[in-house]
CSV table of C-alpha atoms and ligand atoms in Angstrom, one decimal:
chain,number,residue,atom,x,y,z
A,408,MET,CA,137.1,47.1,5.1
A,409,THR,CA,133.4,47.0,5.4
A,410,HIS,CA,131.7,46.7,8.8
A,411,GLU,CA,131.4,43.0,8.1
A,412,GLY,CA,135.2,42.7,7.6
A,413,GLU,CA,135.3,42.3,3.8
A,414,GLY,CA,138.1,44.0,2.0
A,415,VAL,CA,136.8,46.8,-0.3
A,416,GLY,CA,138.9,46.9,-3.4
A,417,ARG,CA,138.8,48.4,-6.9
A,418,ALA,CA,139.4,46.8,-10.2
A,419,ASP,CA,139.5,49.3,-13.1
A,420,GLY,CA,137.6,51.7,-10.8
A,421,PHE,CA,134.8,49.2,-10.1
A,422,THR,CA,134.2,48.4,-6.4
A,423,LEU,CA,134.5,44.8,-5.3
A,424,PHE,CA,134.0,43.3,-1.8
A,425,VAL,CA,136.5,40.6,-1.1
A,426,GLN,CA,136.3,38.4,2.0
A,427,GLY,CA,139.7,38.0,3.6
A,428,ALA,CA,141.5,40.8,1.8
A,429,LEU,CA,143.0,43.5,4.0
A,430,PRO,CA,143.4,47.3,3.4
A,431,GLY,CA,146.6,47.9,1.4
A,432,GLU,CA,146.7,44.5,-0.2
A,433,ARG,CA,146.6,43.6,-3.8
A,434,VAL,CA,144.8,40.4,-4.6
A,435,LYS,CA,143.8,38.4,-7.6
A,436,ALA,CA,140.1,37.7,-7.3
A,437,LYS,CA,137.4,36.0,-9.1
A,438,VAL,CA,134.2,38.0,-9.5
A,439,LEU,CA,131.2,36.1,-8.3
A,440,LYS,CA,128.3,38.5,-8.4
A,441,VAL,CA,127.9,41.9,-10.0
A,442,LYS,CA,125.4,44.7,-9.2
A,443,LYS,CA,125.2,48.2,-10.7
A,444,GLN,CA,127.5,50.0,-8.3
A,445,TYR,CA,129.6,47.1,-6.9
A,446,GLY,CA,130.2,43.4,-6.9
A,447,TYR,CA,131.5,40.5,-4.8
A,448,ALA,CA,134.7,38.6,-5.5
A,449,LYS,CA,136.5,35.6,-4.1
A,450,GLN,CA,140.2,36.0,-3.3
A,451,LEU,CA,142.3,33.6,-5.4
A,452,GLU,CA,145.8,34.8,-4.8
A,453,LEU,CA,147.5,37.3,-2.5
A,454,LEU,CA,149.8,39.5,-4.7
A,455,GLN,CA,150.9,42.0,-2.1
A,456,SER,CA,150.4,41.3,1.6
A,457,SER,CA,149.6,43.8,4.3
A,458,PRO,CA,152.0,44.1,7.3
A,459,ASP,CA,148.9,43.6,9.4
A,460,ARG,CA,148.3,40.1,8.0
A,461,VAL,CA,148.8,37.1,10.2
A,462,ASP,CA,148.1,33.4,9.8
A,463,ALA,CA,144.7,32.7,11.4
A,464,PRO,CA,145.4,30.2,14.2
A,465,CYS,CA,142.1,28.4,13.9
A,466,PRO,CA,142.1,25.5,11.5
A,467,ILE,CA,138.4,26.0,10.5
A,468,TYR,CA,138.6,29.8,10.2
A,469,LYS,CA,137.9,29.9,6.5
A,470,GLN,CA,134.8,27.7,6.6
A,471,CYS,CA,133.3,29.0,9.9
A,472,GLY,CA,131.2,32.2,10.0
A,473,GLY,CA,131.9,32.9,13.7
A,474,CYS,CA,135.1,35.0,13.4
A,475,GLN,CA,135.9,37.5,10.6
A,476,LEU,CA,139.2,39.1,11.6
A,477,GLN,CA,141.6,36.2,12.5
A,478,HIS,CA,143.7,37.0,9.5
A,479,MET,CA,144.4,40.5,10.9
A,480,GLY,CA,146.9,41.1,13.7
A,481,TYR,CA,145.3,41.9,17.0
A,482,ASP,CA,146.7,45.4,17.3
A,483,ALA,CA,145.4,46.1,13.8
A,484,GLN,CA,142.0,44.8,14.8
A,485,LEU,CA,141.9,47.2,17.8
A,486,ARG,CA,142.9,50.1,15.5
A,487,TRP,CA,140.2,49.1,13.0
A,488,LYS,CA,137.5,49.0,15.6
A,489,ARG,CA,138.4,52.5,16.9
A,490,GLN,CA,138.4,53.8,13.3
A,491,HIS,CA,135.0,52.1,12.7
A,492,VAL,CA,133.6,54.0,15.7
A,493,VAL,CA,135.1,57.3,14.4
A,494,ASP,CA,133.8,56.8,10.9
A,495,ASN,CA,130.2,56.3,12.2
A,496,LEU,CA,130.4,59.3,14.5
A,497,VAL,CA,131.5,61.5,11.7
A,498,ARG,CA,129.3,60.1,8.9
A,499,ILE,CA,126.1,59.2,10.6
A,500,GLY,CA,126.4,61.3,13.8
A,501,LYS,CA,127.9,64.4,12.0
A,502,LEU,CA,130.1,64.8,15.0
A,503,PRO,CA,133.5,66.5,15.1
A,504,VAL,CA,136.0,63.9,16.2
A,505,ALA,CA,139.5,64.9,17.5
A,506,GLY,CA,142.3,64.0,15.1
A,507,THR,CA,140.1,63.8,12.0
A,508,MET,CA,139.7,66.3,9.2
A,509,GLU,CA,136.2,67.1,10.3
A,510,GLN,CA,137.6,68.6,13.4
A,511,GLY,CA,137.7,71.9,11.5
A,512,GLY,CA,134.2,72.8,12.7
A,513,ALA,CA,135.4,72.3,16.3
A,514,SER,CA,138.5,74.5,16.1
A,515,SER,CA,136.3,77.3,14.8
A,516,GLY,CA,135.3,77.6,18.5
A,517,GLU,CA,131.9,76.0,18.2
A,518,ARG,CA,132.5,73.1,20.5
A,519,PRO,CA,135.3,70.8,21.6
A,520,ALA,CA,135.7,67.8,19.4
A,521,VAL,CA,134.7,64.3,20.6
A,522,ILE,CA,137.6,62.3,21.9
A,523,VAL,CA,137.6,58.7,20.8
A,524,HIS,CA,140.1,56.7,22.8
A,525,PRO,CA,142.2,53.7,21.6
A,526,THR,CA,140.2,50.5,21.9
A,527,ILE,CA,140.8,48.6,25.2
A,528,GLY,CA,142.0,45.2,24.1
A,529,MET,CA,142.7,41.9,25.9
A,530,ASP,CA,146.2,40.7,26.9
A,531,ASN,CA,145.3,37.3,25.7
A,532,PRO,CA,142.4,37.6,23.2
A,533,TRP,CA,141.5,33.9,23.0
A,534,ARG,CA,139.2,31.5,24.9
A,535,TYR,CA,137.3,34.5,26.2
A,536,ARG,CA,133.7,33.4,25.7
A,537,ASN,CA,131.6,32.1,28.6
A,538,LYS,CA,128.8,30.9,26.5
A,539,ALA,CA,128.6,28.4,23.6
A,540,GLN,CA,125.4,28.2,21.5
A,541,VAL,CA,125.9,25.2,19.2
A,542,PRO,CA,123.4,24.2,16.5
A,543,ILE,CA,122.8,20.5,16.2
A,544,GLY,CA,122.3,18.5,13.1
A,545,MET,CA,122.6,15.0,11.6
A,546,ALA,CA,125.8,13.8,9.8
A,547,MET,CA,125.2,13.3,6.1
A,548,ALA,CA,125.6,9.5,6.3
A,549,SER,CA,122.8,9.1,8.7
A,550,LEU,CA,120.5,11.5,6.7
A,551,GLU,CA,121.0,9.1,3.8
A,552,GLY,CA,120.3,6.1,6.0
A,553,GLY,CA,123.9,5.0,5.8
A,554,ALA,CA,126.0,3.6,8.6
A,555,GLY,CA,127.9,5.9,11.0
A,556,GLY,CA,127.0,9.5,11.2
A,557,GLY,CA,124.6,10.5,14.0
A,558,LEU,CA,124.4,13.7,15.9
A,559,ILE,CA,126.8,16.5,15.0
A,560,GLY,CA,127.1,20.0,16.3
A,561,GLY,CA,129.3,22.9,15.6
A,562,PHE,CA,128.7,26.0,13.5
A,563,TYR,CA,127.0,27.2,10.4
A,564,ALA,CA,129.3,27.4,7.4
A,565,ARG,CA,130.0,31.0,6.5
A,566,GLY,CA,126.9,32.6,4.9
A,567,SER,CA,124.8,29.4,5.1
A,568,HIS,CA,122.7,27.3,7.4
A,569,ARG,CA,124.7,24.1,6.8
A,570,ILE,CA,126.0,22.7,10.1
A,571,ILE,CA,129.6,21.7,10.3
A,572,ASP,CA,130.8,19.5,13.1
A,573,MET,CA,133.3,21.1,15.4
A,574,ASP,CA,135.2,19.9,18.5
A,575,GLU,CA,137.1,23.1,19.4
A,576,CYS,CA,136.5,26.8,19.1
A,577,LEU,CA,139.5,29.0,19.9
A,578,ILE,CA,137.5,31.9,21.3
A,579,GLN,CA,135.5,29.6,23.6
A,580,HIS,CA,136.4,28.7,27.2
A,581,GLU,CA,137.9,25.2,27.0
A,582,GLN,CA,135.4,23.9,29.5
A,583,ASN,CA,132.5,24.9,27.2
A,584,ASP,CA,134.1,22.9,24.3
A,585,GLU,CA,134.5,19.9,26.6
A,586,VAL,CA,130.9,20.1,27.7
A,587,VAL,CA,129.5,20.4,24.2
A,588,ARG,CA,131.7,17.4,23.1
A,589,ARG,CA,130.3,15.3,26.0
A,590,VAL,CA,126.7,16.3,25.5
A,591,LYS,CA,127.0,15.3,21.8
A,592,GLU,CA,128.5,12.0,22.7
A,593,ILE,CA,125.8,11.2,25.2
A,594,GLY,CA,123.1,12.3,22.7
A,595,LYS,CA,124.6,10.0,20.0
A,596,ARG,CA,124.8,7.1,22.4
A,597,LEU,CA,121.1,7.5,23.3
A,598,GLY,CA,120.1,7.8,19.7
A,599,ILE,CA,118.7,11.3,20.2
A,600,THR,CA,117.6,12.9,16.8
A,601,ALA,CA,118.6,16.3,15.7
A,602,TYR,CA,116.1,18.9,14.5
A,603,ASP,CA,116.0,19.4,10.8
A,604,GLU,CA,115.2,22.9,9.6
A,605,GLU,CA,113.8,21.7,6.3
A,606,SER,CA,111.3,19.2,7.6
A,607,GLY,CA,110.7,20.6,11.1
A,608,ARG,CA,111.3,17.1,12.5
A,609,GLY,CA,113.8,15.8,15.0
A,610,LEU,CA,114.4,16.8,18.6
A,611,LEU,CA,117.6,18.5,19.6
A,612,ARG,CA,118.0,22.0,18.1
A,613,HIS,CA,120.8,23.6,20.1
A,614,VAL,CA,123.0,22.9,23.0
A,615,VAL,CA,123.8,26.0,25.0
A,616,VAL,CA,126.5,26.0,27.6
A,617,ARG,CA,127.4,28.7,30.0
A,618,THR,CA,130.4,28.7,32.4
A,619,GLY,CA,130.9,31.0,35.2
A,620,PHE,CA,134.6,32.1,34.8
A,621,ILE,CA,135.0,32.8,38.5
A,622,SER,CA,132.5,30.4,40.0
A,623,GLY,CA,133.3,27.5,37.7
A,624,GLU,CA,129.6,26.6,37.6
A,625,ILE,CA,128.2,25.2,34.4
A,626,MET,CA,124.7,25.4,33.0
A,627,VAL,CA,123.7,23.1,30.1
A,628,VAL,CA,120.6,24.0,28.1
A,629,LEU,CA,119.0,21.5,25.7
A,630,VAL,CA,116.9,23.4,23.3
A,631,THR,CA,114.3,20.9,22.0
A,632,ASN,CA,111.6,20.8,19.3
A,633,GLY,CA,108.9,19.5,21.6
A,634,ARG,CA,108.5,18.8,25.3
A,635,LYS,CA,109.2,15.1,25.6
A,636,ILE,CA,112.8,14.0,25.8
A,637,PRO,CA,113.3,10.2,25.3
A,638,HIS,CA,115.6,8.7,28.0
A,639,ALA,CA,115.6,12.0,29.8
A,640,ASP,CA,116.8,10.4,33.0
A,641,GLN,CA,119.8,8.8,31.2
A,642,TRP,CA,120.6,12.1,29.6
A,643,ILE,CA,120.7,13.9,32.9
A,644,GLU,CA,122.6,11.2,34.6
A,645,GLY,CA,125.1,11.0,31.7
A,646,ILE,CA,125.7,14.7,31.7
A,647,ARG,CA,126.2,14.8,35.5
A,648,GLU,CA,128.6,11.9,35.4
A,649,ALA,CA,130.6,13.3,32.5
A,650,ILE,CA,130.7,16.9,33.6
A,651,PRO,CA,131.5,17.3,37.3
A,652,GLY,CA,131.1,21.1,37.4
A,653,VAL,CA,127.5,21.1,36.1
A,654,THR,CA,125.1,22.7,38.5
A,655,SER,CA,122.1,23.3,36.3
A,656,ILE,CA,120.5,21.3,33.4
A,657,VAL,CA,117.7,23.1,31.7
A,658,GLN,CA,115.4,22.3,28.8
A,659,ASN,CA,114.1,25.1,26.6
A,660,ILE,CA,111.2,24.2,24.2
A,661,ASN,CA,111.2,25.8,20.8
A,662,THR,CA,108.8,24.3,18.3
A,663,ARG,CA,108.7,27.3,16.0
A,664,THR,CA,110.2,27.6,12.5
A,665,THR,CA,112.7,30.3,13.4
A,666,ASN,CA,116.4,31.2,13.6
A,667,VAL,CA,115.8,32.4,17.2
A,668,ILE,CA,117.5,29.9,19.5
A,669,PHE,CA,115.2,30.0,22.5
A,670,GLY,CA,111.5,29.3,22.7
A,671,ASP,CA,109.2,30.7,25.5
A,672,GLU,CA,109.1,27.7,27.8
A,673,THR,CA,112.0,26.8,30.0
A,674,ARG,CA,112.1,24.1,32.6
A,675,THR,CA,114.8,22.9,34.9
A,676,LEU,CA,115.6,19.2,34.4
A,677,TRP,CA,118.1,19.0,37.2
A,678,GLY,CA,119.8,21.2,39.7
A,679,SER,CA,119.4,25.0,40.0
A,680,ASP,CA,117.5,27.2,37.5
A,681,VAL,CA,120.5,29.6,37.5
A,682,ILE,CA,124.2,29.6,37.6
A,683,TYR,CA,126.2,32.1,39.6
A,684,ASP,CA,129.1,34.2,38.4
A,685,GLU,CA,131.0,37.2,39.7
A,686,LEU,CA,132.1,40.4,38.1
A,687,ASP,CA,134.4,42.8,40.1
A,688,GLY,CA,133.3,41.3,43.4
A,689,ILE,CA,129.5,41.4,42.7
A,690,ARG,CA,127.7,38.0,42.4
A,691,PHE,CA,125.1,37.4,39.7
A,692,ALA,CA,122.5,34.7,39.3
A,693,ILE,CA,122.0,34.1,35.6
A,694,SER,CA,119.1,32.1,34.2
A,695,ALA,CA,119.0,30.4,30.8
A,696,ARG,CA,117.3,33.0,28.8
A,697,SER,CA,118.8,36.1,30.4
A,698,PHE,CA,121.3,38.3,28.6
A,699,TYR,CA,124.7,38.2,30.2
A,700,GLN,CA,127.8,39.6,28.5
A,701,VAL,CA,129.9,36.8,27.0
A,702,ASN,CA,133.4,38.1,27.7
A,703,PRO,CA,133.6,38.6,31.5
A,704,ALA,CA,137.1,40.1,31.6
A,705,GLN,CA,136.3,42.8,29.2
A,706,THR,CA,132.8,43.3,30.7
A,707,VAL,CA,134.5,44.5,33.9
A,708,GLU,CA,136.5,47.0,31.8
A,709,LEU,CA,133.4,48.2,30.1
A,710,TYR,CA,131.3,48.6,33.2
A,711,ARG,CA,134.1,50.3,35.1
A,712,LYS,CA,134.3,52.9,32.3
A,713,ALA,CA,130.5,53.3,32.4
A,714,VAL,CA,130.6,53.9,36.1
A,715,GLU,CA,133.5,56.4,35.7
A,716,TYR,CA,131.5,58.3,33.0
A,717,ALA,CA,128.5,58.4,35.3
A,718,GLY,CA,130.6,60.6,37.7
A,719,LEU,CA,128.8,59.5,40.8
A,720,THR,CA,129.4,61.0,44.3
A,721,GLY,CA,127.0,58.8,46.3
A,722,SER,CA,123.8,60.8,46.2
A,723,GLU,CA,122.6,60.6,42.6
A,724,ASN,CA,119.4,59.1,41.2
A,725,VAL,CA,120.4,56.9,38.3
A,726,ILE,CA,118.3,55.1,35.7
A,727,ASP,CA,119.8,52.0,34.0
A,728,ALA,CA,117.8,51.3,30.8
A,729,TYR,CA,118.0,47.9,29.1
A,730,CYS,CA,119.5,46.6,32.4
A,731,GLY,CA,119.3,42.8,31.8
A,732,ILE,CA,120.0,41.0,35.0
A,733,GLY,CA,121.1,44.3,36.7
A,734,THR,CA,124.8,44.0,36.1
A,735,ILE,CA,125.5,47.7,35.3
A,736,SER,CA,122.8,48.7,37.8
A,737,LEU,CA,124.6,47.0,40.7
A,738,PHE,CA,128.0,48.4,39.6
A,739,LEU,CA,126.3,51.9,39.7
A,740,ALA,CA,124.5,51.3,43.0
A,741,ARG,CA,127.8,50.9,44.8
A,742,GLN,CA,128.4,54.6,44.1
A,743,ALA,CA,124.9,56.1,43.7
A,744,GLY,CA,122.0,57.2,45.9
A,745,GLN,CA,119.3,55.2,44.1
A,746,VAL,CA,119.3,53.1,40.9
A,747,TYR,CA,116.2,52.3,38.9
A,748,GLY,CA,116.7,49.5,36.3
A,749,VAL,CA,114.3,48.6,33.5
A,750,GLU,CA,114.4,45.6,31.2
A,751,ILE,CA,111.9,43.9,28.8
A,752,VAL,CA,112.5,40.3,29.7
A,753,PRO,CA,110.7,39.4,32.9
A,754,GLU,CA,113.0,36.5,33.9
A,755,ALA,CA,116.0,38.9,33.7
A,756,ILE,CA,114.2,41.3,36.1
A,757,GLU,CA,113.6,38.4,38.5
A,758,ASP,CA,117.4,37.7,38.2
A,759,ALA,CA,118.1,41.4,38.8
A,760,LYS,CA,116.1,41.6,42.0
A,761,ARG,CA,117.6,38.4,43.2
A,762,ASN,CA,121.1,39.8,42.4
A,763,ALA,CA,120.5,43.0,44.4
A,764,GLU,CA,119.5,40.9,47.4
A,765,LEU,CA,122.4,38.4,46.9
A,766,ASN,CA,124.8,41.3,47.2
A,767,GLY,CA,123.0,43.1,50.1
A,768,ILE,CA,122.4,46.1,47.7
A,769,ASP,CA,119.2,47.9,48.8
A,770,ASN,CA,119.4,51.0,46.7
A,771,ALA,CA,118.5,49.4,43.4
A,772,SER,CA,115.0,48.6,42.3
A,773,PHE,CA,113.9,47.0,39.0
A,774,GLU,CA,110.8,46.9,36.8
A,775,SER,CA,110.1,44.8,33.7
A,776,GLY,CA,108.7,46.4,30.6
A,777,PRO,CA,109.9,48.3,27.5
A,778,ALA,CA,112.2,51.1,28.6
A,779,GLU,CA,110.3,53.5,26.2
A,780,VAL,CA,107.1,52.9,28.2
A,781,VAL,CA,108.3,52.5,31.7
A,782,ILE,CA,110.7,55.4,31.9
A,783,PRO,CA,108.1,58.0,30.7
A,784,ARG,CA,105.7,56.6,33.3
A,785,TRP,CA,108.4,57.0,36.0
A,786,ARG,CA,108.8,60.6,34.9
A,787,LYS,CA,105.1,61.2,35.4
A,788,GLU,CA,105.3,59.6,38.8
A,789,GLY,CA,107.9,62.2,39.7
A,790,ILE,CA,111.1,60.1,39.5
A,791,ALA,CA,114.0,62.4,38.4
A,792,ALA,CA,117.4,61.3,37.1
A,793,ASP,CA,120.8,62.8,37.5
A,794,VAL,CA,122.3,60.2,35.2
A,795,ILE,CA,120.7,57.9,32.7
A,796,VAL,CA,122.6,54.9,31.4
A,797,VAL,CA,121.4,53.1,28.3
A,798,ASP,CA,122.7,49.8,26.9
A,799,PRO,CA,120.3,48.9,24.1
A,800,PRO,CA,120.4,46.0,21.7
A,801,ARG,CA,121.8,46.5,18.1
A,802,LYS,CA,118.9,48.5,16.9
A,803,GLY,CA,119.6,51.2,19.4
A,804,CYS,CA,117.2,53.3,21.5
A,805,ASP,CA,113.6,53.8,20.8
A,806,THR,CA,112.8,57.4,19.7
A,807,ALA,CA,110.3,57.7,22.6
A,808,LEU,CA,113.1,56.8,25.0
A,809,LEU,CA,115.4,59.4,23.5
A,810,GLU,CA,112.6,62.0,23.8
A,811,THR,CA,112.0,61.1,27.4
A,812,ILE,CA,115.7,61.5,28.2
A,813,LEU,CA,115.7,64.9,26.7
A,814,ALA,CA,112.6,65.8,28.7
A,815,MET,CA,114.1,64.5,32.0
A,816,LYS,CA,117.3,66.5,31.5
A,817,PRO,CA,119.8,64.3,33.4
A,818,GLU,CA,123.2,66.0,33.8
A,819,ARG,CA,124.9,63.0,32.1
A,820,VAL,CA,123.9,60.3,29.7
A,821,VAL,CA,126.1,57.2,29.5
A,822,TYR,CA,125.5,55.3,26.3
A,823,VAL,CA,126.8,51.7,26.1
A,824,SER,CA,126.5,50.4,22.6
A,825,CYS,CA,127.2,47.2,20.6
A,826,ASN,CA,126.5,48.9,17.3
A,827,PRO,CA,128.4,52.1,16.3
A,828,SER,CA,125.9,53.1,13.6
A,829,THR,CA,122.9,53.2,15.9
A,830,LEU,CA,125.0,54.8,18.5
A,831,ALA,CA,126.0,57.6,16.1
A,832,ARG,CA,122.3,58.0,15.0
A,833,ASP,CA,121.1,58.3,18.6
A,834,LEU,CA,124.0,60.6,19.7
A,835,ARG,CA,122.9,63.0,16.9
A,836,VAL,CA,119.3,63.1,18.4
A,837,LEU,CA,120.7,63.7,21.9
A,838,GLU,CA,123.1,66.4,20.5
A,839,ASP,CA,120.3,68.2,18.8
A,840,GLY,CA,118.3,68.0,22.0
A,841,GLY,CA,120.9,69.8,24.1
A,842,TYR,CA,123.7,67.2,24.9
A,843,ARG,CA,127.3,67.2,24.0
A,844,THR,CA,129.2,64.0,23.3
A,845,VAL,CA,132.5,64.3,25.3
A,846,GLU,CA,134.3,61.1,24.8
A,847,VAL,CA,133.9,57.6,23.5
A,848,GLN,CA,135.7,54.5,24.7
A,849,PRO,CA,135.7,51.4,22.5
A,850,VAL,CA,136.2,48.1,24.4
A,851,ASP,CA,137.0,44.9,22.6
A,852,MET,CA,134.4,42.5,23.9
A,853,PHE,CA,134.6,40.2,20.8
A,854,PRO,CA,138.2,39.7,19.6
A,855,HIS,CA,138.6,38.3,16.1
A,856,THR,CA,135.0,39.2,15.2
A,857,VAL,CA,133.7,42.4,13.6
A,858,HIS,CA,131.6,43.3,16.6
A,859,VAL,CA,132.5,46.7,18.1
A,860,GLU,CA,131.4,47.7,21.6
A,861,SER,CA,131.8,51.2,23.0
A,862,VAL,CA,130.7,53.5,25.8
A,863,ALA,CA,130.0,57.2,25.3
A,864,LEU,CA,129.7,60.1,27.8
A,865,LEU,CA,127.3,62.9,27.1
A,866,VAL,CA,126.8,66.0,29.2
A,867,ARG,CA,124.1,68.7,29.1
A,868,LYS,CA,125.3,71.6,27.1
A,869,ASP,CA,124.0,74.1,29.6
A,870,MET,CA,126.0,72.6,32.5
B,1587,LIG,N1,122.9,46.1,30.4
B,1587,LIG,C1,122.8,44.7,30.4
B,1587,LIG,C2,122.0,44.1,29.2
B,1587,LIG,C3,122.4,44.7,27.8
B,1587,LIG,S1,121.7,43.8,26.5
B,1587,LIG,C4,124.1,44.0,30.5
B,1587,LIG,O1,125.2,44.6,30.3
B,1587,LIG,O2,124.2,42.8,30.8
B,1587,LIG,C5,120.3,44.7,26.1
B,1587,LIG,C6,119.1,44.3,26.9
B,1587,LIG,O3,118.0,45.1,26.5
B,1587,LIG,C7,118.7,42.9,26.8
B,1587,LIG,O4,118.6,42.3,28.1
B,1587,LIG,C8,117.3,42.9,26.2
B,1587,LIG,O5,116.4,42.0,26.7
B,1587,LIG,C9,116.8,44.3,26.6
B,1587,LIG,N2,115.8,45.0,25.8
B,1587,LIG,C10,115.6,44.9,24.5
B,1587,LIG,N3,114.6,45.8,24.1
B,1587,LIG,C11,114.2,46.4,25.2
B,1587,LIG,C12,113.3,47.5,25.5
B,1587,LIG,N4,112.5,48.0,24.5
B,1587,LIG,N5,113.1,47.9,26.7
B,1587,LIG,C13,113.9,47.4,27.7
B,1587,LIG,N6,114.8,46.4,27.5
B,1587,LIG,C14,115.0,45.9,26.3
């Protein structure tokens, strides 16, 4: 399978990518597109099925682009995710991984092989998401001026930007589904128009809903193409009436022609500008545009592992790079001397400061800016680090940051990653600079999708 979950097959020696086919299966497929080295084909018939194949429980799985692995049993998904990490560490990171052929280099006495643990999965891998981001469009009938139709919202059809209406998503918290349904109903009733990508006209672009799993608090964000919302008061009243748990209704204005959901301007229409939630006994305020992990149960697993890897005794100086609203920072602060968090989104840093205060944590400080600029400056100012934790976005760490880590020589580096290929690339840089990757723990944050999260522990080779 590719990292996008397509089956990789061969027909007379020619490589074909087939969506929905699993390793070990034989399928009859229709070739859709051919390039020099490979092609794409559509599965017509399953000739020989894999023991890992299951019926996808979601009725819209085939059309929707949101999940890619529902046709694969959950245990097989977890094994595939671990293997995906291993493959990247070996191929891109050139690392010896325990239990693989490439371990040969390790047994020659050079260094111990990297241990990649089995993926930590969920007992019940459904309904795990705390955030829904629903693109809004108009039903066909109303586009053509016919009767019926009106506002729809759901998902983009696989590989396209066509919006398909949806009432239920099996990986979404039920409450989020319910809120989205209600918000669409009210919008329809008030005759709110949907944004149209082609013409750039129409008002409502996205409905974003966040639910605090522990607190039960709900934030509704209306992402609009323009500032003015017709019948704004009725909207707000309608939402409050229909959704008792709502504590925050926010408007985000995005007038640009872009796939990015949020624009720069956010204003609170009603209630609080944040919702609160709790992870492992720590309370967090979360504002509309701040990053907050979408799977709270697995987030706790991930963060606990990161803290374990940090190996803290209570006196250490720790840097948390790419800290978001300070989630990992505050987990670390409970066991460290001092924690320094850095993050590029200013609102997230405001949240982080507020969160430290909220929990009576006074050994964590935060600064906003690019990690690759702020941390080198900290170094010049004389801040030392015993441990550096990084949790970058998909593109991985900036080279300048990796160089600074090498120059600061922390005893340990803990690398939290949502992309095994950039993880492997960055581990190679750290290895060449004097660190050894000891172990890697994949954690399944996004069941039924191809996303793979993991956390790696590196120690200084001269320790
Ligand atoms: N550790 C946090 C956030 C991880 S997501 C958590 O677990 O919740 C990655 C974060 O990196 C995002 O909040 C993003 O805004 C931030 N970011 C992206 N580029 C950055 C950069 N160059 N410097 C600092 N932060 C950055």
